[in-house]
XYZ file of C-alpha atoms in Angstrom:
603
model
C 0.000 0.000 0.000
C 1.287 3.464 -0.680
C 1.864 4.914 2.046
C 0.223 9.044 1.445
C 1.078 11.107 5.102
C 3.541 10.339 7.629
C 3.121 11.504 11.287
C 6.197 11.784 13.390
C 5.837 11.427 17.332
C 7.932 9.972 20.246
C 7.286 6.806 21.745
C 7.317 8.249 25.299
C 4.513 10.663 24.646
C 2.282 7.760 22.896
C 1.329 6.866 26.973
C 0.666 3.304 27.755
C 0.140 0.170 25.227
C -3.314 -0.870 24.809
C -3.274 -4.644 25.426
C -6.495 -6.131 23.846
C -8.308 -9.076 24.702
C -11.720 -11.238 24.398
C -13.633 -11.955 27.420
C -17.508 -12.635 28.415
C -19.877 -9.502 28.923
C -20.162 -8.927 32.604
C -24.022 -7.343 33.712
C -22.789 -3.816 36.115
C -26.354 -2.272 36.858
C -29.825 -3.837 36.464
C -32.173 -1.429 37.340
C -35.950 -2.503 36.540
C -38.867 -0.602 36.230
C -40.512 0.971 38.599
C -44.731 1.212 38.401
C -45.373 3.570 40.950
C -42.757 5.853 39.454
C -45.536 6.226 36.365
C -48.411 7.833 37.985
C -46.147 10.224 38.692
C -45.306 11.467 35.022
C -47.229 14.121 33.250
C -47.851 13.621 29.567
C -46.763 16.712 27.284
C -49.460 18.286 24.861
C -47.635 17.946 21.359
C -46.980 20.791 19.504
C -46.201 21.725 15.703
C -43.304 24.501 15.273
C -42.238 25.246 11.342
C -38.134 26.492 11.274
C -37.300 28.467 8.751
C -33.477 27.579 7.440
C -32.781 30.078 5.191
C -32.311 33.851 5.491
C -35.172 35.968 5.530
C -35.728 38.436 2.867
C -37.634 41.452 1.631
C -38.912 43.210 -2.024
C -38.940 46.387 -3.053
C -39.506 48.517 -6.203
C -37.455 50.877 -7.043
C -38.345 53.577 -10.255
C -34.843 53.801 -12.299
C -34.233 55.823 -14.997
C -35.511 55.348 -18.218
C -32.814 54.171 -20.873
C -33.699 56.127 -23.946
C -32.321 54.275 -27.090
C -31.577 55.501 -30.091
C -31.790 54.081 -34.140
C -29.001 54.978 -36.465
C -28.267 53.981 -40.277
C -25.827 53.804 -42.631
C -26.572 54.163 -46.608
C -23.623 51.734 -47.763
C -22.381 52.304 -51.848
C -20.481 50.653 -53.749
C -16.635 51.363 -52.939
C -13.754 50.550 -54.459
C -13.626 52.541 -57.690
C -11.247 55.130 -58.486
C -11.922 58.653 -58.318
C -12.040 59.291 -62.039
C -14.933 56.365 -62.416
C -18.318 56.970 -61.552
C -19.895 53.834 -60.276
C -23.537 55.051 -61.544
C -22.299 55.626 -64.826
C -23.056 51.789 -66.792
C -20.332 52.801 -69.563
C -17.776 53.682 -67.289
C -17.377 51.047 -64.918
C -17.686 48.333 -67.835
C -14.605 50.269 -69.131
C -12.788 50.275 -66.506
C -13.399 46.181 -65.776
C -11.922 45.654 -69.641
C -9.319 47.513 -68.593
C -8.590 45.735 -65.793
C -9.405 41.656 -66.893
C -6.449 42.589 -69.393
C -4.015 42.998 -66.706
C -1.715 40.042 -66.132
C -1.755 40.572 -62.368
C -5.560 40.092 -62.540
C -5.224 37.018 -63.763
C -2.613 35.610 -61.443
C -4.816 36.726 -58.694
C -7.885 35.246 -60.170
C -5.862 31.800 -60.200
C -4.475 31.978 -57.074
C -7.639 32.672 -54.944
C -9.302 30.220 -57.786
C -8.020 27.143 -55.228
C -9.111 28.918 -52.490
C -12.523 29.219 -53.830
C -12.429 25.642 -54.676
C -12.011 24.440 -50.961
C -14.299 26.049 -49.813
C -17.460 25.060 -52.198
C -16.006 21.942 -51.585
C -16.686 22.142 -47.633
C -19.896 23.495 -48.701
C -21.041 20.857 -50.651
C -20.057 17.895 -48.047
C -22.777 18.637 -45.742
C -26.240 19.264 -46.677
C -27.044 22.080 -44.225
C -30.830 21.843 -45.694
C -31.245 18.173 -44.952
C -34.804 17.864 -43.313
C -34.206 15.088 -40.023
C -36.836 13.055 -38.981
C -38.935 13.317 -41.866
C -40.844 10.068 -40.829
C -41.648 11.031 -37.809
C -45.929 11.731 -37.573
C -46.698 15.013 -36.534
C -48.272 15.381 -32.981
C -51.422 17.285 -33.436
C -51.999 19.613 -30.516
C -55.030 20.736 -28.672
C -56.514 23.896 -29.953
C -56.052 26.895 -27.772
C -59.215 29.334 -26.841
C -59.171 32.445 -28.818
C -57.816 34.739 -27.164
C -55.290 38.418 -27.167
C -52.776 40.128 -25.684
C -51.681 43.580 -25.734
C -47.758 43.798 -26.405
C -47.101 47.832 -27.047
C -49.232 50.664 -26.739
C -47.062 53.461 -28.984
C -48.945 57.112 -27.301
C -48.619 60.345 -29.019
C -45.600 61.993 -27.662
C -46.841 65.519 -28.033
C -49.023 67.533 -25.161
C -52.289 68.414 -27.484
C -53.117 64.556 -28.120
C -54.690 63.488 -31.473
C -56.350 60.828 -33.005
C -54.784 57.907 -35.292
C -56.470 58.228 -38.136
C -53.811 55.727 -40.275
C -51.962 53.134 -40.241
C -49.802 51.035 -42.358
C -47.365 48.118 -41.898
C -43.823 48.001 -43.002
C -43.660 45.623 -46.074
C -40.508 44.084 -44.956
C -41.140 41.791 -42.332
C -43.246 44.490 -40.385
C -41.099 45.155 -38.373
C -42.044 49.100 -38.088
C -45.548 50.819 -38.021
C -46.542 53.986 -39.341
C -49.287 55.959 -38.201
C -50.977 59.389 -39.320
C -51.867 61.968 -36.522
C -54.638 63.958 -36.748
C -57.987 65.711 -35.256
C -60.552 65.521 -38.024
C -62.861 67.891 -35.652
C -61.938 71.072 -37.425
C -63.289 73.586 -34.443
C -61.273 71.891 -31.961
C -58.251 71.908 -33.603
C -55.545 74.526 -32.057
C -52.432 76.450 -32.690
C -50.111 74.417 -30.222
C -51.497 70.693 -32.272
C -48.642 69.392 -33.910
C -48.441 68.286 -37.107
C -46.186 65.397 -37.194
C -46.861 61.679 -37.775
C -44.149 59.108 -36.697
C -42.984 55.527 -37.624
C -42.526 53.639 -34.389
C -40.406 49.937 -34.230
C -42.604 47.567 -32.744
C -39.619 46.794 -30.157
C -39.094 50.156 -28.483
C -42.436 52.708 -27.832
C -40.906 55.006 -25.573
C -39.433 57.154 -28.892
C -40.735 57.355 -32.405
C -38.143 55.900 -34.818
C -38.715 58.332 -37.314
C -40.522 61.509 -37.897
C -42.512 62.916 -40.711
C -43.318 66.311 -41.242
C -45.802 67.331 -44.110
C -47.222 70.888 -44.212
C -50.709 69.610 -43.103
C -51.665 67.008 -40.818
C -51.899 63.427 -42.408
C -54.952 61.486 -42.058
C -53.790 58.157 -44.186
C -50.703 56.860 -45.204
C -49.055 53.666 -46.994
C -46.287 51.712 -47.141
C -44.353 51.054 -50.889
C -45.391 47.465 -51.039
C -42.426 47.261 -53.407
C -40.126 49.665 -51.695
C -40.197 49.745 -47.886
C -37.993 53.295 -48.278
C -41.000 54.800 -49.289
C -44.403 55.463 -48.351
C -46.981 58.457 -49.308
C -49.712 60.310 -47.716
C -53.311 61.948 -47.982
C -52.919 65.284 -46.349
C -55.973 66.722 -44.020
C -55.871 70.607 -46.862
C -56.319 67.669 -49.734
C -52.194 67.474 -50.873
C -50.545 64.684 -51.312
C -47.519 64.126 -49.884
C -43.975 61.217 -51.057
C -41.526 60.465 -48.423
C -38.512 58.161 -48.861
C -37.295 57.507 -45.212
C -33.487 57.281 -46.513
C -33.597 61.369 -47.516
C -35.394 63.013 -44.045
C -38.178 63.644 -41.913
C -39.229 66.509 -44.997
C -41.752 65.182 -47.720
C -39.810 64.671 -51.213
C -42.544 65.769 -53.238
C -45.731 67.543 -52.403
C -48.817 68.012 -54.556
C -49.804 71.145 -55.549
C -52.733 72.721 -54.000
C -54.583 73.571 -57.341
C -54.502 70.586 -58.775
C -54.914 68.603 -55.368
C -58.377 67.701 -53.667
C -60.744 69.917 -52.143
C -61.330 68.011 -48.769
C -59.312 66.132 -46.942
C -57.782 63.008 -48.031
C -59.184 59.763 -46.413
C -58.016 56.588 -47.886
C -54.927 56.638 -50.450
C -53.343 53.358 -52.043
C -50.551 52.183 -54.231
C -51.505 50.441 -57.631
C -49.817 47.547 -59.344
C -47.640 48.860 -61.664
C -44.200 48.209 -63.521
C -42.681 51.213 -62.159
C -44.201 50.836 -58.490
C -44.716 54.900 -58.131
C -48.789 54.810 -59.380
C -51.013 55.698 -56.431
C -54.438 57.028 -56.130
C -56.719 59.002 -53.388
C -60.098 59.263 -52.591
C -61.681 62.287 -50.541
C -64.740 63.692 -49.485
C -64.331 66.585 -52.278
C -66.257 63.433 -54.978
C -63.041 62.773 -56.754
C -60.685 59.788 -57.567
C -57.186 60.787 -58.416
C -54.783 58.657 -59.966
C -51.069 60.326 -58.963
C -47.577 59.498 -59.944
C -45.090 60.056 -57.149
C -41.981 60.687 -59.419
C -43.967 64.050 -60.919
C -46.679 65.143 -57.803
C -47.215 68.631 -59.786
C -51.011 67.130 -61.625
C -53.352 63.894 -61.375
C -52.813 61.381 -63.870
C -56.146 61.040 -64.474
C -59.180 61.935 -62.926
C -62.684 60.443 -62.244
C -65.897 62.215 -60.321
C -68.359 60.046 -58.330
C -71.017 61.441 -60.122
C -73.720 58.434 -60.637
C -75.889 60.724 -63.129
C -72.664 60.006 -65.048
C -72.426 63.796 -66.466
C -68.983 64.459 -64.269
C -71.029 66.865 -62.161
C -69.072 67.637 -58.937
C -72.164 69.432 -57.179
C -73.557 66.012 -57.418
C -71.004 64.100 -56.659
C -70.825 61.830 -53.382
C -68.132 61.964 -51.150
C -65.452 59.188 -51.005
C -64.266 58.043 -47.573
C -62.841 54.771 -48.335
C -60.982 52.728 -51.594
C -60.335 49.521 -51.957
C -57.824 47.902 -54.714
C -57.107 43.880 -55.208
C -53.874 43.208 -57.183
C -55.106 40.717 -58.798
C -57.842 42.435 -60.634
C -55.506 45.512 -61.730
C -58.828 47.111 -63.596
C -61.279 47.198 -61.080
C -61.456 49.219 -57.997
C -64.195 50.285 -54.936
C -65.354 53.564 -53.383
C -67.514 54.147 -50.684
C -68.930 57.058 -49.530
C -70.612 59.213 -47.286
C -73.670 58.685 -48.489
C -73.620 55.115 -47.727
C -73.624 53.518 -51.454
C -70.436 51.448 -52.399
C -68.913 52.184 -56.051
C -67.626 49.499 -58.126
C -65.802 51.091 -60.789
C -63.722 50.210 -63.820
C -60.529 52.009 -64.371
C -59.896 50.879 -68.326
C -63.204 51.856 -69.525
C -63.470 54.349 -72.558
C -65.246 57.017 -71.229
C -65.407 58.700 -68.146
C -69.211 57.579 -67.827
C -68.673 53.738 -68.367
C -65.452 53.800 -65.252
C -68.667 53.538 -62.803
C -69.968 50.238 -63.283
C -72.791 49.428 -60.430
C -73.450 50.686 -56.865
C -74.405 49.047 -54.069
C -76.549 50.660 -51.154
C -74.638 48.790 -48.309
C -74.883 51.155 -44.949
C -77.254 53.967 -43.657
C -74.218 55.947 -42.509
C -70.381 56.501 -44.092
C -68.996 53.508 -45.011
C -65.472 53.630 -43.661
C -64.279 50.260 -44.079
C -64.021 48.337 -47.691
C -61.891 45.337 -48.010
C -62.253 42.478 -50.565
C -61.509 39.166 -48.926
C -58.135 37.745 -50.097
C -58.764 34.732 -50.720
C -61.975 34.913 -52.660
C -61.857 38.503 -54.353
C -65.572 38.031 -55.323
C -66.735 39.016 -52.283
C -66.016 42.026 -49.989
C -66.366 43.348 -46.572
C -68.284 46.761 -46.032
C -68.666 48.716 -42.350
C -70.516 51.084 -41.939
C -73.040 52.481 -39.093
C -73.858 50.119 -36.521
C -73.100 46.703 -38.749
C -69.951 44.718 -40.991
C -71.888 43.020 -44.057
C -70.589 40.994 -46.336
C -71.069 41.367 -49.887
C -71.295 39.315 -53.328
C -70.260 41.132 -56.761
C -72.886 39.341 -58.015
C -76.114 40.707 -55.697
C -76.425 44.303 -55.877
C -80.009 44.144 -53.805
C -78.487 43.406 -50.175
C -75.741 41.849 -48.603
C -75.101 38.158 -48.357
C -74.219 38.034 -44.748
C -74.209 40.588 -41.999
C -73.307 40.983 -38.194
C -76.401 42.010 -35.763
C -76.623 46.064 -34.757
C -74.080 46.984 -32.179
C -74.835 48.718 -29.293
C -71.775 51.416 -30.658
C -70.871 53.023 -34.055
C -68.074 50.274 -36.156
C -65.283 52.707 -37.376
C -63.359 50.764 -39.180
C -62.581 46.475 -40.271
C -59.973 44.447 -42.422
C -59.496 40.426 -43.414
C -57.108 38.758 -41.725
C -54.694 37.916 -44.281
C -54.241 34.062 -43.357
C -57.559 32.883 -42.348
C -60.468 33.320 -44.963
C -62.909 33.362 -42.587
C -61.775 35.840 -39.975
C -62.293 39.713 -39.606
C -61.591 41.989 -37.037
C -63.994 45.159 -36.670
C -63.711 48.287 -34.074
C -66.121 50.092 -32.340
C -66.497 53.583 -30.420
C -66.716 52.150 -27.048
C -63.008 51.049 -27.292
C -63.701 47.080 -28.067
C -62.026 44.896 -30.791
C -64.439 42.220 -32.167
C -62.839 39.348 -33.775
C -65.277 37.330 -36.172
C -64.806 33.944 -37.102
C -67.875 33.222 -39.529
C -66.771 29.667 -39.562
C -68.001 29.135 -35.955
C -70.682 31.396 -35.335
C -72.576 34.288 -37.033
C -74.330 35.935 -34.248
C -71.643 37.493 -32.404
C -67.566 37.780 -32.138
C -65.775 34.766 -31.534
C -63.448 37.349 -29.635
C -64.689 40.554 -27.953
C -61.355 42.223 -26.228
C -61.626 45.990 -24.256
C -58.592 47.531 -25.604
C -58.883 51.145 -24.190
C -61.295 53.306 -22.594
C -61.727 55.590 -25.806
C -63.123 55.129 -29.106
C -60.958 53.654 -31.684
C -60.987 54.945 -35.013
C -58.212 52.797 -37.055
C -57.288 49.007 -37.764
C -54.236 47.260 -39.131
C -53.410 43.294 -39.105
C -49.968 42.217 -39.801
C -49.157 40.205 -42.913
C -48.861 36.774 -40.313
C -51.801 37.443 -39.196
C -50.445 37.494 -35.536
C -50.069 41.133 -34.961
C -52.141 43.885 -34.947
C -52.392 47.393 -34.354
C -55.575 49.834 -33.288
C -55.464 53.262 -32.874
C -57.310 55.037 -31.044
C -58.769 58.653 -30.155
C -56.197 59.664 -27.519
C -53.046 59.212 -30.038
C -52.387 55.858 -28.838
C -51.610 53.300 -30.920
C -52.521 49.651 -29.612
C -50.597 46.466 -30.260
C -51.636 42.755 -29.742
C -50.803 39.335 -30.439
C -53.514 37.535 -31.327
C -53.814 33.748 -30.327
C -52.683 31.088 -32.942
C -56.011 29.622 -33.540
C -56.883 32.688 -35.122
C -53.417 33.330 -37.022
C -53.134 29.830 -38.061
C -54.771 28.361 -41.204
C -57.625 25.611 -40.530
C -57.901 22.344 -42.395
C -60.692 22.803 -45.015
C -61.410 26.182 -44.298
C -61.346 27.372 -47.851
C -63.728 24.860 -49.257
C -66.180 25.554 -46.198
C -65.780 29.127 -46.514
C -66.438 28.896 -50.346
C -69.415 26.461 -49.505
C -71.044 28.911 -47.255
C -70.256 31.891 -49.640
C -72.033 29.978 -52.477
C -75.288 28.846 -50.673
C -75.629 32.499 -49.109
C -74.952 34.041 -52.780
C -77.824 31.101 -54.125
C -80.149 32.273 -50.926
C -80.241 36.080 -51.894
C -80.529 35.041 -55.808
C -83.649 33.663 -55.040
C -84.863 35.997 -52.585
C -84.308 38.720 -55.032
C -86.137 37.344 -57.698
C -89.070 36.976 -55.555
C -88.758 40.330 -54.471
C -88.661 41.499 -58.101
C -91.809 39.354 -59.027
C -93.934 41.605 -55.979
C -92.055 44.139 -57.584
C -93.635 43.808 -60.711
C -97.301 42.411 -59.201
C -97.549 45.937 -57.526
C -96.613 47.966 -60.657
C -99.115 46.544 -62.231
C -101.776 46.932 -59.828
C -100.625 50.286 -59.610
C -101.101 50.769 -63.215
C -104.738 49.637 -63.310
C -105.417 52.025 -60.361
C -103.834 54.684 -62.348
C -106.223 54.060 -65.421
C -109.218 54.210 -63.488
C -108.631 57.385 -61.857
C -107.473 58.897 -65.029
C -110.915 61.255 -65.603
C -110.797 62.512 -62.537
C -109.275 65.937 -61.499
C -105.868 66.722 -60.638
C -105.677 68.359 -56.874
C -107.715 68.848 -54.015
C -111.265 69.567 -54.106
C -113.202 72.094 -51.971
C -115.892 71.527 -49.478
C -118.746 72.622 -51.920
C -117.466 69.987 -54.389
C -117.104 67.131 -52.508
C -120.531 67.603 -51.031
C -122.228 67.902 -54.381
C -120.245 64.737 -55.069
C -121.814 62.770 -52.370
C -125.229 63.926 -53.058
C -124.784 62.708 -56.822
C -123.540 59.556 -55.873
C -126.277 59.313 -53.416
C -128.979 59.447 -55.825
C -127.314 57.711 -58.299
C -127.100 54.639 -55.910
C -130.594 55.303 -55.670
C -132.166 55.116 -58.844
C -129.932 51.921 -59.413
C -131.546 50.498 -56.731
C -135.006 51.496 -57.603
C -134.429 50.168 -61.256
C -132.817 46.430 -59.947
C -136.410 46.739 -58.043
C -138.652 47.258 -60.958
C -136.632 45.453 -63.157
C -136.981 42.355 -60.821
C -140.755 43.337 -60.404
C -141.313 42.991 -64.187
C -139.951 39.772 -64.484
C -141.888 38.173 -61.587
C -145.160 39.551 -63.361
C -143.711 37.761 -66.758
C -143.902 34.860 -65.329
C -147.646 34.648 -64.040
C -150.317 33.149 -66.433
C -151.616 35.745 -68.238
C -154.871 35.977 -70.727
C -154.720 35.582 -74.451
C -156.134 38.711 -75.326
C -155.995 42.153 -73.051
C -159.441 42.587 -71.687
C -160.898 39.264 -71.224
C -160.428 39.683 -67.297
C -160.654 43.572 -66.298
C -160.290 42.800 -63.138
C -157.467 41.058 -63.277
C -156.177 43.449 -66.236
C -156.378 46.522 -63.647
C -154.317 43.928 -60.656
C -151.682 43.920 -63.055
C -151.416 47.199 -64.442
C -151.404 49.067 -60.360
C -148.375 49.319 -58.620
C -147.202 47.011 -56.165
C -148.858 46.929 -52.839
C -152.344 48.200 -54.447
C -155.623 45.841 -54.369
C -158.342 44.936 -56.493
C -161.975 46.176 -55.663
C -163.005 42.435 -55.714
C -160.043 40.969 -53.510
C -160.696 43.361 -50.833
């Protein structure tokens, strides 16, 4: 055995050797048990005590400081050039990359990093970093969740004279940013010290606006570039319109100008499908449609009038408040208005008078909400004073399906963009309904309080997950919505389309009917008409109407007096009678007397 520590002592201080030994166990003290010793114990009541072992401590909260952050960027270019070459000029730099594929050491270099190149697409190519594991493996599925929502940011108007978010818009990339437009559309309580500013907020940090934008008048609606997230435009509340590109400032980069802009403020504006991504067009309350081109703000492209007489009368034009534009049907676009009546319009038409196609009388207030459902364009969502109907292009009488009357005013809705069969819709009294028609008609599948003021704008996320309200107060909501609601159902589509279809076939028939009454009354009507057709236009006077009576009086009767005798004449015709007038006298003088007289030989 190794031996690990070695103690050291002398043998005198170890004291005597223990000498060890086995021997029998020897009994010392027996002491037994004593009875009487017993009675004279007194049993102990048990009791419970907890110990605590570890250290007591205490919580407080403590208000720190507020870390204010700060987002910078950098606009990177291409480097590397020489002074003399400008790297926006095409002709110049493929000059200068002649000049320099000619030069020998370009080609050493080119062959020397050539193996380098080589190893590493080899590395690359050794490992499938895409390779999918446990593709055999059956998916588990889970349990779905309740509907439900929670609020993540609330983004507040940082300015003392609050104002109301009349617009929002997602950032195309990702959203990863929200804009929304500031403004009080109550023009007497608007004041000198109201700023006109609207902001772009990251999702990830409300305490400070990312980015500010200043236009000369307050916006009411803005929009993201879907094809450039740099840029977004704006419907102004003095009718301009106003281009931003977030790389070049907080200032506009081209404003419209006011002659040739709208008369009212701006409500809904939208960018078109186009090669050139810079078409937009606005709607306002002025009766106009105004198709714009960003790159050259200084006139309308074109121009159309909500005038339904078709004569391009603006006196009788109704007001838009709302657009709506589906990519996929470049040529078609929506309106509604003020007046309640929803404008289906055709943008490629000849003539100014053939762009409006039909109306449809949807709401008995504004409609300020107009969305075509994304997955089946056909049909479209409408809000508008106390209900959210849904609509076929195909019935212009009524709406295929519709929510029950709210106990407050809807301001505004929108599809979710994942589900079919989901819309949100908000209301004055500060709630957020979430519909799912799938499951049930009669009311929201999700009814959430999201502030104690009205809310007057709605946004959903391209995921569906997020989305944004704003309210009256300035202050812009943000909530997750659960993943039953942001998730796509099995079959939904079909079902959805199902249900569309057998509503759309319901109306069809109802309308007919209606039309068939339609005509049954007009033609009743008619026949009434014809009959009263010699009689005199107007009122009558007293005089006239009495004389009236008493002719109709005694017209009524001598009719009756003539049924009488005529009735009289034929009972008489059919009593025997004599051959010859005057063999009977008597009988001759019975039947020439009036009724109720007797002859001289009767009586």
């Amino acid at each position: 055995m190794e031996i690990v520590h070695v103690y050291t002592k002398l043998r005198s201080e170890f004291g005597r050797q223990c000498l060890l030994s086995d021997r029998p166990a020897e009994l010392l003290v027996d002491v037994p048990p004593d009875p009487s010793l017993a009675l004279q114990f007194i049993q102990k009541t048990p009791r419970d005590q907890a110990l605590q072992a570890c250290r007591d401590m205490s919580e407080h909260q403590v208000n720190t400081e507020r870390f204010e952050s700060d987002s910078c960027g950098i606009n990177h270019v291409e480097g590397g050039w020489p002074k003399d070459v400008n790297p926006q000029e095409v002709e110049q730099t493929i000059r200068f990359r002649k000049k320099v594929e000619k030069d020998e050491s370009y080609i050493n270099s080119i062959l020397q990093l050539g193996s380098v190149m080589e190893h590493c697409i080899r590395q690359n190519n050794a490992v499938d970093i895409y390779q999918v594991y446990f593709e055999e493996e059956e998916e588990v599925e889970e349990a779905p969740d309740a509907p439900s929502a929670k609020t993540i940011n609330v983004f507040r108007d940082p300015n003392e004279v609050k104002r109301t978010v009349t617009g929002l818009s997602w950032h195309p990339d990702g959203g990863r940013k929200l804009a929304a437009a500031y403004s009080c559309l109550e023009f007497q309580k608007t004041s000198k010290d109201m700023s006109l500013d609207s902001y772009i907020w990251d999702i990830e940090n409300p305490n400070r606006p990312e980015m500010t934008l200043k236009p000369a008048s307050s916006l009411i609606c803005l929009d993201y570039n879907p094809k450039d997230p740099h840029t977004l435009v704006g419907g102004c509340y003095n009718g301009q319109i106003a281009y931003w590109d977030t790389r070049r400032g907080s200032q506009p980069v081209e404003v419209s100008s006011v002659e040739q802009s709208h008369r009212d403020p701006v409500y809904k504006i939208i960018w078109l499908q186009s090669k050139t991504g810079t078409d937009t067009f606005s709607a306002s309350t002025d009766g106009q449609v105004l198709w714009w081109d960003v790159r050259r703000l200084s006139e309308p492209t074109e121009r159309l009038v909500l005038d339904l007489s078709r004569e391009g009368n603006l006196d009788r034009a109704l007001g838009a408040i709302s657009l709506e534009f589906e990519s996929t049907m470049p040529t078609k676009f929506m309106v509604g208005t003020e007046q309640g009546v929803v404008v289906s319009c055709n943008r490629k038409a000849k003539t100014p008078a053939e762009k409006i196609v039909c109306t449809y009388d949807s709401h008995h207030g504004p409609v300020y909400a107009l969305q075509r459902n994304p997955f089946f364009p056909k049909n479209f969502l409408t809000v508008g004073d106390w209900t959210a109907r849904i609509w076929s292009e195909d019935i212009k009488e009524s709406s295929i399906m519709w929510t029950r009357y709210q106990m407050s005013y809807l301001t505004d809705a929108c599809w979710s963009p994942v589900r079919p069969s989901v819309f949100f819709t908000v209301k004055m009294d500060g709630v957020l309904d979430v519909w799912d028609i799938l499951f049930k008609q009669n009311e929201p599948t999700l009814s959430l309080k999201v502030c104690d003021e009205a809310l007057y704008s709605l946004r959903v996320q391209d995921n569906g997950r997020l989305v944004a309200c704003g309210s009256q107060q300035g202050g812009a909501t943000l909530l997750e919505i659960s993943s039953g609601l942001s998730t796509l159902q099995k079959n939904e589509k079909s079902l959805l389309a199902a249900m569309f279809e057998r509503e759309t076939k319901r109306e069809k028939i109802l309308e007919a009917r209606q039309r068939e009454l339609r005509l049954k009354e007009r033609s009743r009507s008619e026949q009434s008409r014809e009959e009263d057709v010699g009689r005199e236009d107007g009122e009558d006077s007293p005089d006239q109407l009495i004389s009236r009576a008493q002719k109709d009086f005694y017209s009524v009767v001598e009719t009756e007096l003539r049924r009488r005798r005529d009735r009289e004449d034929q009972e008489n015709r059919r009593r025997r009678v004599p051959a010859f007038p005057g063999a009977n006298p008597s009988l001759d003088r019975f039947l020439l007397e009036p009724s109720g007289a007797s002859c001289s030989q009767c009586s």
